[in-house]
XYZ file of N, CA and C in Angstrom:
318
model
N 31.301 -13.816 35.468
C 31.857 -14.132 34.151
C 30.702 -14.336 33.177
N 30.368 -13.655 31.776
C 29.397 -13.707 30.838
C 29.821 -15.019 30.561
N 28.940 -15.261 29.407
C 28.720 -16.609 28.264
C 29.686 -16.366 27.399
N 30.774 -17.101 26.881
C 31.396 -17.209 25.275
C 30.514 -16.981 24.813
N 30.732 -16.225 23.375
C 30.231 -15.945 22.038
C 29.508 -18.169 21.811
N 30.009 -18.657 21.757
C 29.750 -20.044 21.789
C 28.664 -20.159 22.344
N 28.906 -20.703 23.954
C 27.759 -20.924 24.699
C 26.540 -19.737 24.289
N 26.733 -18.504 24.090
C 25.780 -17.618 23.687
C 24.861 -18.453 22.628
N 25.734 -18.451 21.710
C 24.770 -19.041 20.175
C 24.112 -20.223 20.921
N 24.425 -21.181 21.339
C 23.716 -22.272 21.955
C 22.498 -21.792 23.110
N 22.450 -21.095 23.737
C 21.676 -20.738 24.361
C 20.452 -19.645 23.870
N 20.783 -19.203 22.865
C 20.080 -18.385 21.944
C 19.369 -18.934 20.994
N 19.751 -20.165 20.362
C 19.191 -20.842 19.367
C 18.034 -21.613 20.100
N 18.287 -21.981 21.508
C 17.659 -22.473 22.503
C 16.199 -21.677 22.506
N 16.412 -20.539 23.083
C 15.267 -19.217 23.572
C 13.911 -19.452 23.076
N 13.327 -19.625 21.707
C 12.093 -19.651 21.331
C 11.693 -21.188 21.701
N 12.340 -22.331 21.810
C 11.730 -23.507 22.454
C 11.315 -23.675 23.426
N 12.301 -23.189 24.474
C 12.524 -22.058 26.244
C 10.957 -21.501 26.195
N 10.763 -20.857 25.326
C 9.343 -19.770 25.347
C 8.686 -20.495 25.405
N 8.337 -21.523 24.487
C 6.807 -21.792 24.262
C 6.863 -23.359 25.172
N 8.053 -23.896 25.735
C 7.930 -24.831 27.130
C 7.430 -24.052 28.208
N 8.162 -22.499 28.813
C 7.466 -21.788 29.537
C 5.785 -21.210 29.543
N 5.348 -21.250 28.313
C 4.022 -20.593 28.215
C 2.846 -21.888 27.969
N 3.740 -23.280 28.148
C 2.748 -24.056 28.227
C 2.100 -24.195 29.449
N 2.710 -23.950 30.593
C 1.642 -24.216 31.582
C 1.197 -22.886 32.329
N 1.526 -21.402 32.035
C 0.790 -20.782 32.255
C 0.888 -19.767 30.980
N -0.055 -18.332 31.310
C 0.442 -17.438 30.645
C 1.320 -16.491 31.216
N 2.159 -15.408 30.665
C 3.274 -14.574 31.113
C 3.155 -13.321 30.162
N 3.300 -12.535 30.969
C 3.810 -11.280 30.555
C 5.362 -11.153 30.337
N 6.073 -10.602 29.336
C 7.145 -10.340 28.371
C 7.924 -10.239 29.856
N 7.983 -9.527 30.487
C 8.868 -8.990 31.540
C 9.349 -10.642 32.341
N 8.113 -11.405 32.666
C 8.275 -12.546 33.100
C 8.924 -13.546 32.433
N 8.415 -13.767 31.210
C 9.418 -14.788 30.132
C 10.906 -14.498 30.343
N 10.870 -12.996 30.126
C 12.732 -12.824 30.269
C 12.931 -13.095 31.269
N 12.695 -12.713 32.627
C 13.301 -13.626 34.042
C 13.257 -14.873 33.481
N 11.937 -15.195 33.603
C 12.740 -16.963 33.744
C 13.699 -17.400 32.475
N 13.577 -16.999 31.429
C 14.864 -17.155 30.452
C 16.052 -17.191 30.892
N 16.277 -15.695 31.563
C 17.570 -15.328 32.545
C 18.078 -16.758 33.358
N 16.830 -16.811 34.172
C 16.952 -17.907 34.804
C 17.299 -19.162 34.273
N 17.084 -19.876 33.531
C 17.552 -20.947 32.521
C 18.736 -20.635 31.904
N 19.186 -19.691 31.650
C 20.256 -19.746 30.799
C 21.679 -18.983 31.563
N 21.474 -18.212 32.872
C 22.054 -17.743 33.846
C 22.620 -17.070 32.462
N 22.088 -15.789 32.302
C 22.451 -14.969 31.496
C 20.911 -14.309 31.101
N 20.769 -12.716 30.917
C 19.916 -11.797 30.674
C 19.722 -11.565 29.033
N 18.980 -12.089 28.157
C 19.033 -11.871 26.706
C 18.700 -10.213 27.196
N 18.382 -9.650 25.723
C 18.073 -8.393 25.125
C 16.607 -8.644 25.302
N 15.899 -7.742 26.429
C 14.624 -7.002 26.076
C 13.951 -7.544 24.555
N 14.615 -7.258 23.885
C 14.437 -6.572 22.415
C 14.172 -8.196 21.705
N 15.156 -8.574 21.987
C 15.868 -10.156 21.522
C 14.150 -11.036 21.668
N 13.862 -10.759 23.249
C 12.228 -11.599 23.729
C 11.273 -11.055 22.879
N 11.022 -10.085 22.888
C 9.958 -9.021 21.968
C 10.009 -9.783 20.681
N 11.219 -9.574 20.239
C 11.101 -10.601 18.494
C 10.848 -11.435 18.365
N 11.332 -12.169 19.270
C 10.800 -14.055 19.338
C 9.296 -13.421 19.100
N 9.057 -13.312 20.661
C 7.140 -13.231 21.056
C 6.488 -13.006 19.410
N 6.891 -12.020 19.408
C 5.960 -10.989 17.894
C 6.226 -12.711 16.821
N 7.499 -12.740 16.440
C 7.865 -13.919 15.609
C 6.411 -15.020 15.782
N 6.384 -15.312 17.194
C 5.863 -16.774 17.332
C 4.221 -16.329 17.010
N 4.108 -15.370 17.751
C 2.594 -14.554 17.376
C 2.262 -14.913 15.954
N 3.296 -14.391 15.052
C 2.927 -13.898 13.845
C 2.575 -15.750 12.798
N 3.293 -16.887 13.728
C 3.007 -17.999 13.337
C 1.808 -18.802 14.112
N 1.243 -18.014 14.910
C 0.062 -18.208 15.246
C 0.372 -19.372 16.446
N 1.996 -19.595 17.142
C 2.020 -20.234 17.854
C 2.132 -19.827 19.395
N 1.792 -18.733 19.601
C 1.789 -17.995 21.126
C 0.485 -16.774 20.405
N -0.058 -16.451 21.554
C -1.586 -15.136 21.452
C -1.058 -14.190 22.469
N -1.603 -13.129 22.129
C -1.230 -12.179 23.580
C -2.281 -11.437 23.497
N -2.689 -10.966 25.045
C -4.161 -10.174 25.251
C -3.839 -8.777 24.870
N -4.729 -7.536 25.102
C -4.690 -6.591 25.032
C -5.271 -5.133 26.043
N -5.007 -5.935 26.917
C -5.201 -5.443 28.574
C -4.056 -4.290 28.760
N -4.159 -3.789 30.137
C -3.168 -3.326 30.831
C -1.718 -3.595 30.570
N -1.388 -4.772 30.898
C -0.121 -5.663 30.953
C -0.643 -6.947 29.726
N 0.426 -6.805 28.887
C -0.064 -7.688 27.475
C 0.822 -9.290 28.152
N -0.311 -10.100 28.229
C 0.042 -11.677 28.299
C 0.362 -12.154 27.582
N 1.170 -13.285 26.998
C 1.277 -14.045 26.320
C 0.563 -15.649 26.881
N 0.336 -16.782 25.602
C -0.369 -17.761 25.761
C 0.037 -18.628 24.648
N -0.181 -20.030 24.942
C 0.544 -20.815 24.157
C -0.734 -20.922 23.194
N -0.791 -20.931 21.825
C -2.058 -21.621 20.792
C -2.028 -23.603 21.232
N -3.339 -23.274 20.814
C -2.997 -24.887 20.482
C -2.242 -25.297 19.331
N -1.881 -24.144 18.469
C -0.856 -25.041 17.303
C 0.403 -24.653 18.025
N 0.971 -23.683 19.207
C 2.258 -24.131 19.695
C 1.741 -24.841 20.395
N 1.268 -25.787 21.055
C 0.961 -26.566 21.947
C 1.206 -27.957 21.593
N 0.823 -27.977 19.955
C 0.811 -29.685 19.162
C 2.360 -29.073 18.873
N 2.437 -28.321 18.416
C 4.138 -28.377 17.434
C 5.262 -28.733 18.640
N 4.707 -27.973 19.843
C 5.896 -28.416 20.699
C 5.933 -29.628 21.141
N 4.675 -30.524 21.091
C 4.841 -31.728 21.578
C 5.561 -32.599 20.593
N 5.448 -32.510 19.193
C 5.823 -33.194 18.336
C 7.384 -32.588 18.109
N 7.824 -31.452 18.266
C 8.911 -31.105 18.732
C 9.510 -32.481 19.357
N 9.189 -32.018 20.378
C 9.128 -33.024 21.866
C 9.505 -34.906 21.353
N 8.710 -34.983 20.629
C 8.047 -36.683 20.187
C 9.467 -36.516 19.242
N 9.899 -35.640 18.393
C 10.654 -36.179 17.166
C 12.286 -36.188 17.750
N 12.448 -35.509 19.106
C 14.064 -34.949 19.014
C 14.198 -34.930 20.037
N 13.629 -36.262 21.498
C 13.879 -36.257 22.657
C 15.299 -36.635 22.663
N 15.489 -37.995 22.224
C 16.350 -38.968 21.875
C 17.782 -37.858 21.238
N 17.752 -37.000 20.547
C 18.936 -36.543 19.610
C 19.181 -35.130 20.246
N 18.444 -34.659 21.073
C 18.880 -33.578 22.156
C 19.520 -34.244 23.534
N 18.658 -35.151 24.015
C 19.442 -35.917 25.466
C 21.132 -36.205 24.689
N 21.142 -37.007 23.237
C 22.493 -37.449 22.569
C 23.836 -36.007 22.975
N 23.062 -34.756 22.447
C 23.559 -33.713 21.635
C 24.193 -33.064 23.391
N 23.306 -33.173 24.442
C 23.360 -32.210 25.417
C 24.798 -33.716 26.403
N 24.629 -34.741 26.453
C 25.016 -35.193 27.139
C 26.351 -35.083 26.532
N 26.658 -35.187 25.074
C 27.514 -35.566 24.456
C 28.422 -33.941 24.789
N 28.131 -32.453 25.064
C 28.576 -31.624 25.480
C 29.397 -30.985 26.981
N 28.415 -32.155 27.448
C 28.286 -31.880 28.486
C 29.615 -33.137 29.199
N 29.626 -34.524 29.160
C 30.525 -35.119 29.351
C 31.474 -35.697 28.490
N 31.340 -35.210 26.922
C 32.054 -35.316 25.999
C 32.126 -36.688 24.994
N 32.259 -36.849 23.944
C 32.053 -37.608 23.038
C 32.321 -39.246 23.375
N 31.390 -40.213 23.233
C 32.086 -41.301 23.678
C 31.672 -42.589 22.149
């Protein structure tokens, strides 16, 4: 059984945070990000969908990618501070947001 159009948007809006939590502790090649995406979200985005993020986050100077054989991706140190402060500003109002979905409003 796919994702609702619903759960989709939620899990999609998700994806570029997904990225740059995944590329903090190593680097990955595009092919790899989408597995483990897949994997997190038990659902396969679009090829295409990862590519835009990547290029996107590139282009904000918050992920690097080499220019080898197989192109890596790597977290900058400015995704590295933004996600922590990410992290620091919206632990509290995501645990609220996810629990509150998850076992419903109390």
């Amino acid at each position: 059984m796919g994702l609702s159009e619903i759960e989709w948007g939620f899990f999609k809006g998700s994806i570029r945070l997904l990225i740059l939590s995944l590329l903090e502790s190593s680097s990955m090649h595009g092919y790899q990000i989408l597995k483990r995406v897949e994997e997190f979200i038990g659902s396969r985005p679009k090829l295409s969908t990862v590519y835009t993020i990547l290029a996107e986050l590139e282009r904000k100077g918050l992920v690097k990618s080499n220019t080898g054989l197989k192109k890596y991706y790597s977290l900058t140190d400015k995704g590295r501070k933004l996600l922590q402060e990410i992290r620091r500003r919206n632990e509290e109002r995501m645990k609220r947001i996810i629990s509150a979905i998850l076992e419903g409003y109390k």
